[in-house]
Short mmCIF file of C-alpha atoms in Angstrom, two decimals:
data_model
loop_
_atom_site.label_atom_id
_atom_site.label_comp_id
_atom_site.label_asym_id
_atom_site.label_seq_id
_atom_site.Cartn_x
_atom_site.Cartn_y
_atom_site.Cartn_z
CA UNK A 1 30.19 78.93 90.74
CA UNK A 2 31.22 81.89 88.62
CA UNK A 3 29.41 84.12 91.17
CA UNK A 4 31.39 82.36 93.61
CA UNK A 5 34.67 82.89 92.09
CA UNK A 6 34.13 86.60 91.81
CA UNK A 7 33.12 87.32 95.78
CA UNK A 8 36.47 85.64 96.26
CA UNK A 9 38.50 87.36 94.01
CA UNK A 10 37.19 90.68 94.95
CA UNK A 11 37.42 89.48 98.86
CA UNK A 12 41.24 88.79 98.08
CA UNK A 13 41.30 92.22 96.38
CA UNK A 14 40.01 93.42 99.47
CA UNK A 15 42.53 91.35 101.82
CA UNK A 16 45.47 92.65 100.21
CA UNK A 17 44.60 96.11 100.60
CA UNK A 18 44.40 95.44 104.13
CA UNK A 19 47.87 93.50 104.19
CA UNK A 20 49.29 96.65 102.51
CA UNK A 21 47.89 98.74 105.50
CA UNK A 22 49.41 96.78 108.11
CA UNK A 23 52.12 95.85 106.89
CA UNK A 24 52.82 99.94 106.55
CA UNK A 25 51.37 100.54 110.12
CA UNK A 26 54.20 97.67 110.98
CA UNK A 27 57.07 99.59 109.44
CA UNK A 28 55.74 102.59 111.68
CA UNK A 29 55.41 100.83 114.89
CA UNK A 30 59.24 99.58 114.40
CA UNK A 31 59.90 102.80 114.02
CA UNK A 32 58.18 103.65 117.70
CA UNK A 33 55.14 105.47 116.30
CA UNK A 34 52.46 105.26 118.73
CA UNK A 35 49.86 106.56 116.55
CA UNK A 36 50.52 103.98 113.70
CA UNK A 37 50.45 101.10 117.02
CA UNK A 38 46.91 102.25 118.57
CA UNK A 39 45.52 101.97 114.91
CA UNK A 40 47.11 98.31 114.21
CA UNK A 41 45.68 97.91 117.46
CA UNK A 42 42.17 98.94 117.10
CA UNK A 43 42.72 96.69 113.55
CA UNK A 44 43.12 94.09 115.72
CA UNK A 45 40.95 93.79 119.29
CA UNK A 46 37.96 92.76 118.10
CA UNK A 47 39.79 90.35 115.80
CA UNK A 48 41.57 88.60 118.89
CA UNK A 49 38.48 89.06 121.28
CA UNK A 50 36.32 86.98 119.05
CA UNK A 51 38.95 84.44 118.86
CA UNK A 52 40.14 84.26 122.54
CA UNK A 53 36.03 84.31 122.95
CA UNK A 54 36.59 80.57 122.38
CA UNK A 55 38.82 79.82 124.36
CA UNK A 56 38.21 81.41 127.77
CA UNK A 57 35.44 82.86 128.92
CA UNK A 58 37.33 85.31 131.69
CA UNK A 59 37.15 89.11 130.12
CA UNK A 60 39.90 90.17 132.07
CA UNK A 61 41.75 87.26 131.24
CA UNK A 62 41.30 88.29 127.41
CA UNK A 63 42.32 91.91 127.48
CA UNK A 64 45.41 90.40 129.43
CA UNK A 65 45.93 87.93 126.60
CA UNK A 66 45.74 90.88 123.77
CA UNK A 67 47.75 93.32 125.38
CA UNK A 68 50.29 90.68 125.83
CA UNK A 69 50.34 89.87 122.27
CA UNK A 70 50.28 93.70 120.67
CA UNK A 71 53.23 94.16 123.52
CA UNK A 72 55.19 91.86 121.62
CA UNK A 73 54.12 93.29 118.44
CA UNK A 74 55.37 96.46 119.71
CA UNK A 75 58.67 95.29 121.18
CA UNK A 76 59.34 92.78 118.06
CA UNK A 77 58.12 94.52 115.09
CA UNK A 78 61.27 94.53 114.04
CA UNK A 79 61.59 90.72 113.78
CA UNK A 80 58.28 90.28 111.42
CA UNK A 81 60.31 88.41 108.74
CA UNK A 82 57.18 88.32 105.73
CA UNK A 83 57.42 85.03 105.35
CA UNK A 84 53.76 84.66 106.08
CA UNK A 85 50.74 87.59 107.08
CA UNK A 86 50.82 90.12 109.56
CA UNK A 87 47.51 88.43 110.55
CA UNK A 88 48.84 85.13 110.62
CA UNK A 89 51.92 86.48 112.76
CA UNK A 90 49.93 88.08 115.33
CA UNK A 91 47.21 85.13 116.05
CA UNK A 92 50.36 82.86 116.15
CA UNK A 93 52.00 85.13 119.17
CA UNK A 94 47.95 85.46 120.27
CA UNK A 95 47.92 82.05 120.43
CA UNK A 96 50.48 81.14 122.37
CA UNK A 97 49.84 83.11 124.78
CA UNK A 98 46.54 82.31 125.76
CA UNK A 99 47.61 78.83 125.58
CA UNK A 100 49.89 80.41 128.60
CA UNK A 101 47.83 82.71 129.79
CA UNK A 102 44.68 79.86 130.71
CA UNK A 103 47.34 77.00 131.90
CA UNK A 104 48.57 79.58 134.50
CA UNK A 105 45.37 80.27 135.44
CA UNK A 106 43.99 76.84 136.00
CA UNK A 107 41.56 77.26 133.33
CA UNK A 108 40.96 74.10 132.01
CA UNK A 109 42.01 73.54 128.37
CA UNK A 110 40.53 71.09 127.29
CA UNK A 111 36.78 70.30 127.73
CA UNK A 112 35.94 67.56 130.35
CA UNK A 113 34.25 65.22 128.24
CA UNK A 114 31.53 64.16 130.62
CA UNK A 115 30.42 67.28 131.29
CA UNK A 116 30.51 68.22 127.53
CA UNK A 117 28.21 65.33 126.62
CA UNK A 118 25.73 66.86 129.16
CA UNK A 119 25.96 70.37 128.08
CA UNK A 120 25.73 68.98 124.39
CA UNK A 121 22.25 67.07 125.04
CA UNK A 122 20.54 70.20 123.68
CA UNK A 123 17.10 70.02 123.46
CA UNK A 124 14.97 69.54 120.24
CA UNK A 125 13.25 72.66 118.74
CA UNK A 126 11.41 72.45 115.42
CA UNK A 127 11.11 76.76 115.97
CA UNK A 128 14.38 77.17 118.01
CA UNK A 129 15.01 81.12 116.98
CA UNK A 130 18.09 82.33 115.66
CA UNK A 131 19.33 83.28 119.33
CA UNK A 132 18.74 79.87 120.89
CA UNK A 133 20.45 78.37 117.67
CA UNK A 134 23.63 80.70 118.11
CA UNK A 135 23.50 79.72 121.94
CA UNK A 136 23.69 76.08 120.82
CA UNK A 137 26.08 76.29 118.15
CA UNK A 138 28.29 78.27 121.09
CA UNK A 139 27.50 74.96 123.18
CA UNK A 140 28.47 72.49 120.78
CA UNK A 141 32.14 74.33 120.15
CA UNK A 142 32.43 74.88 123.55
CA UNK A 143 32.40 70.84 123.73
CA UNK A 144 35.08 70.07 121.32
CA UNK A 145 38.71 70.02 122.57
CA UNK A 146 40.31 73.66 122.42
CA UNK A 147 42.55 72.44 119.38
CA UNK A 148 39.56 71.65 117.07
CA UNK A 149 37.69 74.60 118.51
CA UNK A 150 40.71 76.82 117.33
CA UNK A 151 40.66 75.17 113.95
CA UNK A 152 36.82 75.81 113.37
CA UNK A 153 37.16 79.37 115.06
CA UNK A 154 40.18 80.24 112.32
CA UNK A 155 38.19 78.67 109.25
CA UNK A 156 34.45 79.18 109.69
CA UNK A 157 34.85 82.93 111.74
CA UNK A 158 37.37 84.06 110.31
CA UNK A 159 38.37 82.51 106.73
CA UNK A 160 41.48 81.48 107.56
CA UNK A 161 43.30 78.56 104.86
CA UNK A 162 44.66 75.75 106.36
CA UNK A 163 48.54 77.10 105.67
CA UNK A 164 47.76 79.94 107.64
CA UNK A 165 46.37 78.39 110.76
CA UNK A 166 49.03 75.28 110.30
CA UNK A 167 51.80 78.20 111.06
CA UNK A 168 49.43 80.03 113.79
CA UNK A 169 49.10 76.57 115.68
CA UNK A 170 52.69 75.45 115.18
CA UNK A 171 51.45 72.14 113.80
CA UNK A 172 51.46 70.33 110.00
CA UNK A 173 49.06 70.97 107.42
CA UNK A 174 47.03 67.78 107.68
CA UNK A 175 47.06 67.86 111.47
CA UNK A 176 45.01 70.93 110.74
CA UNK A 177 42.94 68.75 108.00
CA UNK A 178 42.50 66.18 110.53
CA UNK A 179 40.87 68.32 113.12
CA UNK A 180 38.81 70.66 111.19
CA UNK A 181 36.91 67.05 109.93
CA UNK A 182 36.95 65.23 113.05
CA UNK A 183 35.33 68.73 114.03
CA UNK A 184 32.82 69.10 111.89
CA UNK A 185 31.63 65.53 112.29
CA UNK A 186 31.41 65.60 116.01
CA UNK A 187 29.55 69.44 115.34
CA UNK A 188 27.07 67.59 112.86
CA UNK A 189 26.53 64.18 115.68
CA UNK A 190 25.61 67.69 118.37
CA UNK A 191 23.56 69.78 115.90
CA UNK A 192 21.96 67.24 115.09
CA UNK A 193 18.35 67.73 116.75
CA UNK A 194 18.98 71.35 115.64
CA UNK A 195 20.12 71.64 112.10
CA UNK A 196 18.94 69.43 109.79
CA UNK A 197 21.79 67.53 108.21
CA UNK A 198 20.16 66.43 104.60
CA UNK A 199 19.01 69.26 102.31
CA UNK B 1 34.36 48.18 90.01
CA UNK B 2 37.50 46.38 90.74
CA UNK B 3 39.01 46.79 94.43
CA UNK B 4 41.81 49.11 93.41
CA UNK B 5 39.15 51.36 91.52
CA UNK B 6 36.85 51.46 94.79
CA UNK B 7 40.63 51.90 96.79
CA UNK B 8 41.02 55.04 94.31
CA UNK B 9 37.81 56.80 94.44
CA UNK B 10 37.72 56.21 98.33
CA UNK B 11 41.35 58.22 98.54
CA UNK B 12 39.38 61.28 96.41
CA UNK B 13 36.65 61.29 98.63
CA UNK B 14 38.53 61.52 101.52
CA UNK B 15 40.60 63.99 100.08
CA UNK B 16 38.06 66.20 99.15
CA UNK B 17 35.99 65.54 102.68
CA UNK B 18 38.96 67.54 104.59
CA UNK B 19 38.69 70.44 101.65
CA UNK B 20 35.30 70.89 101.85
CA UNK B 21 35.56 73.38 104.89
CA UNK B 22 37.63 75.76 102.92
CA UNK B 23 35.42 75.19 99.75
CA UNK B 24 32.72 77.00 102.12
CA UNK B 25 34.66 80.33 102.86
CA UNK B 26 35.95 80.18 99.01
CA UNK B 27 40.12 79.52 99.82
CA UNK B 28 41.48 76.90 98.27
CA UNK B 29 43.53 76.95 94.92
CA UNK B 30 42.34 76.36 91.62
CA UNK B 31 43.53 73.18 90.88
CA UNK B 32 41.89 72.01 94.18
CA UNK B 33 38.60 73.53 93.64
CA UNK B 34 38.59 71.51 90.46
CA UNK B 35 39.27 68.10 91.81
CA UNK B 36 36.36 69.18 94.84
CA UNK B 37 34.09 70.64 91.82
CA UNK B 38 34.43 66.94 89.57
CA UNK B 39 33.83 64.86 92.75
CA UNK B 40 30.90 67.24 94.83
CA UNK B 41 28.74 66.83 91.26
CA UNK B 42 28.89 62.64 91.57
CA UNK B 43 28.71 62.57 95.56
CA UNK B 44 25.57 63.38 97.45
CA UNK B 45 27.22 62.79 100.47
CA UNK B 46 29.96 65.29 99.68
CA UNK B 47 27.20 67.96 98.61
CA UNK B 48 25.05 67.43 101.59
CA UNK B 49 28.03 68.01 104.18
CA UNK B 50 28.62 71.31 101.95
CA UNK B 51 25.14 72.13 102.88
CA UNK B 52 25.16 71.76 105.81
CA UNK B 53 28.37 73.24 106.96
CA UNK B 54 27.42 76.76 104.63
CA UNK B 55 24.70 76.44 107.21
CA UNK B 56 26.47 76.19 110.41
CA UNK B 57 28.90 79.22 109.37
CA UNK B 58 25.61 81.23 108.78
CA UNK B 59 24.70 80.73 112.76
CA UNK B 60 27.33 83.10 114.07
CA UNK B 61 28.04 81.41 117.76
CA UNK B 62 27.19 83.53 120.91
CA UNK B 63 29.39 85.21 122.10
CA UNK B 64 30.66 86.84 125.74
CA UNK B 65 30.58 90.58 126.54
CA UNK B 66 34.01 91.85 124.61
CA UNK B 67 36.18 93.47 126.85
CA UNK B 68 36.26 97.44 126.86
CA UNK B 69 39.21 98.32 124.03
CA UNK B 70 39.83 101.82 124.69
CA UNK B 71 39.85 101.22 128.30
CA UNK B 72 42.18 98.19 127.60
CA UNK B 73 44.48 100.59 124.73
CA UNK B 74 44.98 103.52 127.68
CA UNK B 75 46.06 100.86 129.81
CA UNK B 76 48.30 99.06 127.53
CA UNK B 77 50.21 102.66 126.60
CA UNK B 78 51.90 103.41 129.08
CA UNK B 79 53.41 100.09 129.13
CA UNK B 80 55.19 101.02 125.53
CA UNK B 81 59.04 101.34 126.03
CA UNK B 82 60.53 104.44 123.90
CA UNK B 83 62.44 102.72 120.64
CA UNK B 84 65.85 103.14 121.05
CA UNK B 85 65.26 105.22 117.67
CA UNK B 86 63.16 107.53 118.99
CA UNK B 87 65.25 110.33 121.09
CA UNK B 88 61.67 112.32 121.24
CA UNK B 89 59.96 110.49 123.97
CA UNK B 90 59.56 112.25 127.34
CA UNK B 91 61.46 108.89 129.17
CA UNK B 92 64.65 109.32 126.55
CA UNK B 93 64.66 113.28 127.02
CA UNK B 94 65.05 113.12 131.23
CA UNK B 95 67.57 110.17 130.27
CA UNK B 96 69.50 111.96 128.12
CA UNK B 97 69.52 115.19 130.37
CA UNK B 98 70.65 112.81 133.23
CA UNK B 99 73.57 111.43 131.33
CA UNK B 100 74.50 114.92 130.00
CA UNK B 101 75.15 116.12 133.13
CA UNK B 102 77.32 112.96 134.33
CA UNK B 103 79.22 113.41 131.61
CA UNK B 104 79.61 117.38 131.63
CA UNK B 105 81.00 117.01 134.87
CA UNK B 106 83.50 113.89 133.45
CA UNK B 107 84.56 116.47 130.58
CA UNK B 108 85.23 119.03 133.39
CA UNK B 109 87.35 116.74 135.50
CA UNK B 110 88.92 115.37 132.25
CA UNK B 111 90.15 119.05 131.13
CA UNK B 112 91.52 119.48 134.53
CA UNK B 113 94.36 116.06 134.66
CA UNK B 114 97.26 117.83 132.99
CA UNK B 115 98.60 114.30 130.95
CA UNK B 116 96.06 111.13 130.60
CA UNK B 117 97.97 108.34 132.10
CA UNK B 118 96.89 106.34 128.56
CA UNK B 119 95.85 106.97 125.29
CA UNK B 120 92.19 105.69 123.98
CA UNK B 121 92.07 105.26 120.49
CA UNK B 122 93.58 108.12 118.60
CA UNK B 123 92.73 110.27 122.12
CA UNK B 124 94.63 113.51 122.07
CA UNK B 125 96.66 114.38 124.96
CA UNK B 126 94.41 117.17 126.76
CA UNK B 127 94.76 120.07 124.01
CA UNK B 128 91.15 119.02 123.02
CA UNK B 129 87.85 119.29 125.00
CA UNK B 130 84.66 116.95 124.32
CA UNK B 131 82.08 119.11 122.70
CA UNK B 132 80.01 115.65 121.65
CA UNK B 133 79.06 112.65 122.86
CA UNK B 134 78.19 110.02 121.53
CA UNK B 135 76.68 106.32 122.16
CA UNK B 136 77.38 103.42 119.49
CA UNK B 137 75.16 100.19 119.37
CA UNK B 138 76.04 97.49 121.65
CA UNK B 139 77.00 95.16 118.13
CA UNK B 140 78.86 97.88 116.95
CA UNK B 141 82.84 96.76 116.32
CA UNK B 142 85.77 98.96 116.96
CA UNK B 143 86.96 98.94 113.15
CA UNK B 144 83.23 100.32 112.93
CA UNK B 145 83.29 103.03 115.76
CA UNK B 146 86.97 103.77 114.34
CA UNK B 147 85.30 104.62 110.67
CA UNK B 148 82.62 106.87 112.49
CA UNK B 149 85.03 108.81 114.33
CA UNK B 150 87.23 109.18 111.28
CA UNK B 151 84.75 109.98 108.97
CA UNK B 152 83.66 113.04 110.83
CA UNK B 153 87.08 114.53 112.18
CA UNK B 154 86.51 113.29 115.53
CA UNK B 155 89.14 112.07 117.93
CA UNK B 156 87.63 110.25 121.75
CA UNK B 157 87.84 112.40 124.77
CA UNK B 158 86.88 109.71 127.05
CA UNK B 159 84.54 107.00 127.57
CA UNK B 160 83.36 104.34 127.85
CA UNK B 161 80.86 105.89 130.78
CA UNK B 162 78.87 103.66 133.02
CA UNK B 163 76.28 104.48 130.04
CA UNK B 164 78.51 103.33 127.55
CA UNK B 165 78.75 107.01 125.67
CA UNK B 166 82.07 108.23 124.48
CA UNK B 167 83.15 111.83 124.75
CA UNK B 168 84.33 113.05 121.53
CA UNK B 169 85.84 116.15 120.10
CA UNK B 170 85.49 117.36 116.66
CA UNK B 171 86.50 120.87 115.03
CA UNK B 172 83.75 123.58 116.41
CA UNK B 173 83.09 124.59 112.82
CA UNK B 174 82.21 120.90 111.67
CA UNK B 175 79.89 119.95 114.95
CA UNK B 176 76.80 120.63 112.92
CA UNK B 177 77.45 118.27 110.12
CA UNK B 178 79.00 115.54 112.68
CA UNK B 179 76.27 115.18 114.42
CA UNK B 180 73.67 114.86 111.80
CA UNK B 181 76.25 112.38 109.96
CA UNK B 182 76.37 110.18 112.96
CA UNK B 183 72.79 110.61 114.22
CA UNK B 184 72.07 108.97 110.24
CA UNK B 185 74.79 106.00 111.01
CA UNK B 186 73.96 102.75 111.77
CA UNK B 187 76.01 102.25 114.63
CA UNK B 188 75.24 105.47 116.30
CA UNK B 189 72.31 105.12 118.94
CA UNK B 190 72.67 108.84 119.79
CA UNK B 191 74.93 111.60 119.21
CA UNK B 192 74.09 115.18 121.29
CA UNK B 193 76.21 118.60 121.54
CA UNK B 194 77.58 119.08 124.18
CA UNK B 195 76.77 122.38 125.58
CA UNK B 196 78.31 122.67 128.45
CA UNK B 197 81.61 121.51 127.39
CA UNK B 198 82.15 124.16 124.94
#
C-alpha cells in the first residue's frame, strides 16, 4: 500500500508539472501565439482521439470533433476561469461537442440494446490472446450506453476522479458514481467467459 | 447482528463499491482510502471486484486507426482568427493598410472644410491635422476615451469612421511616446502614425 501511495504521489508530482505547462501554453494562446497553440495542441490529439475513439467510430468525424474543440480553445482562452483543470476544461468543450457532432450526424448515441446483447455473446476462450481480449473488452464498452462508456473511458483510460468527469459531463457527483458501478457490473456479467471474475 | 447494524455495514459497503474504481487508478483522498482500506480487508467480495477491475484496466481496449494530427493541425491553422492583440498577423497588416488609407483620405478632406459645422469632444477648429489614429475597445466609455486622449496631449480630429477609429492630433514632438502610451492602454485596440497626414 505504501508502494502504492508513492506511484501516486510521484504521478501527482508529475500531473502538476504538466498543469503548469498548459496552463502557461494557455496564457500564450490568449495572447494569439500560434506556436504555444500547435503545442497545447499536439498535448492534446491523441488525448481526445482515444476518447472520441469511444464514442464514434467515423475518423473524419473525430478530427472534426477536435478541431472544433481546440477552435474554441483558441477563440476562448481568455474565458478559462481556473476553477477546475485545463484538462478537465477542454474534455468538457470535447464533450459537448461530439455529443453534437454524432446527433447531427445520425450516429446513434446510444447502443441499440438488442444488437448489443448479440455483439456481447463473445465466445469462450481458455487461450484468447491479448489481441482477441482487447477486441472484446472494445466489444463489451461498445455495448454499454455512451454515458457509462464515457465514465469508464475518463476513469480506467485516463485516471480521471469522479469531480473531474462530474464537471466534464455536466452532471452530479454520484450520477457519475452511479454509472461507473452500474458499468462495471454490466462489464463483469460480458467478460465474464473471458476474464475470470474470482482471484 | 441487530438490523440497524446489518442497515450500517450495508451503507459502507455500498459506499465503498462506487470508490473502488478510483481506488484502482490511486485518486481518491486520504480519508476515503481509509474507510475503502478498513472495509476491502473484512470483504472478499469488495477485494475480488478490486481484482478484477485492476485486471480489466490492464486490457487496453482496441482501438480505431487515429486520425492523421499534423494533417488535421495544417488544416485547423488557417482557420485561427488574428487576436485582436496581435497587430503582427498578415490579415491585421492588409486591414490596417486598408483603413489607413480611408482615413488618410478623410484627414485630407477634413483639412480642406474651412470651419467644422460641430465640435467632437474637445475637437479643435481646423488649426490641427490628425497625425494618429486610433481605435478604442467596443466597452470602452467616453469618460475612459476622454482620460486617454488627455493623458497624452491629444485632441479628436474626427471619427468615429465606419471602422470605428478616431483621428487624433497630438504635438509632433510627443507622437512617439503617445503612441506607445496608448498602444499599452487597456482601452486602446490600436493606435498607428499617421504618415500620410503629416
Amino acid at each position: 500500500m505504501l508502494e502504492r501511495r508513492n506511484e501516486a504521489a510521484r504521478r501527482a508530482k508529475r500531473a502538476d508539472g504538466a498543469e503548469t505547462n498548459e496552463l502557461r501554453l494557455l496564457a500564450l494562446v490568449e495572447q494569439g501565439d500560434k506556436h504555444a497553440f500547435a503545442q497545447l495542441y499536439r498535448a492534446y490529439f491523441p488525448r481526445l482521439a482515444r476518447f472520441l475513439d469511444r464514442m464514434t467510430r467515423n475518423p473524419g468525424l473525430i478530427e472534426e470533433i477536435i478541431n472544433d474543440t481546440l477552435l474554441v480553445v483558441w477563440q476562448k482562452a481568455d474565458t478559462f476561469n481556473h476553477s477546475s483543470r485545463v484538462s478537465t476544461w477542454i474534455f468538457a468543450i470535447a464533450y459537448r461537442k461530439a455529443l453534437k457532432g454524432i446527433r447531427s450526424l445520425d450516429e446513434p448515441v446510444e447502443s441499440d440494446v438488442e444488437e448489443s446483447a448479440g455483439a456481447a455473446e463473445l465466445e469462450p476462450d481458455i487461450a484468447l490472446s491479448m489481441q482477441q481480449l482487447q477486441y472484446n473488452v472494445a466489444q463489451a464498452l461498445d455495448a454499454l450506453p455512451h454515458v457509462q462508456r464515457t465514465v469508464v473511458n475518463l476513469v480506467y483510460y485516463h485516471g480521471m476522479g469522479y469531480e473531474e468527469i462530474a464537471a466534464i459531463m455536466d452532471c452530479p457527483v454520484n450520477t457519475v458514481k452511479t454509472r461507473m458501478f452500474t458499468a462495471r457490473t454490466r462489464l463483469r456479467d460480458l467478460l465474464a467467459d473471458q476474464m475470470e471474475y474470482s482471484q | 447482528m441487530n438490523a440497524h447494524v446489518v442497515e450500517l455495514e450495508g451503507s459502507v459497503h455500498q459506499r465503498v463499491q462506487k470508490l473502488l474504481p478510483w481506488v484502482v487508478t490511486g485518486q481518491l483522498a486520504d480519508t476515503e482510502e481509509l474507510l475503502v482500506q478498513e472495509h476491502v480487508a473484512t470483504c472478499t467480495q469488495c477485494r475480488d471486484d478490486l481484482a478484477w477491475q485492476r485486471k480489466l484496466r490492464a486490457v487496453q481496449p482496441a482501438a480505431g486507426a487515429a486520425p492523421d494530427m499534423e494533417g488535421a493541425l495544417a488544416r485547423l491553422m488557417p482557420r485561427l482568427e488574428p487576436k485582436r492583440t496581435a497587430a503582427n498577423g498578415p490579415w491585421m497588416r492588409w486591414a490596417l493598410a486598408a483603413q489607413l488609407l480611408v482615413i488618410a483620405g478623410l484627414g485630407a478632406k477634413m483639412s480642406m472644410q474651412e470651419t467644422p459645422e460641430y465640435r467632437l469632444l474637445g475637437a479643435q477648429g481646423g488649426a490641427a491635422s490628425a497625425n494618429l489614429v486610433v481605435v478604442f475597445k467596443p466597452e470602452t466609455s467616453e469618460a475612459q476615451l476622454r482620460g486617454v486622449l488627455k493623458s497624452n496631449f491629444a485632441t479628436v480630429v474626427g471619427g468615429p469612421t465606419a471602422t470605428n477609429a478616431w483621428l487624433v492630433s497630438v504635438p509632433a514632438r510627443g507622437l512617439d511616446d503617445a503612441v506607445t502610451n496608448m498602444r499599452a492602454s487597456a482601452a486602446v485596440s490600436l493606435a498607428e502614425p499617421l504618415q500620410a497626414a503629416r
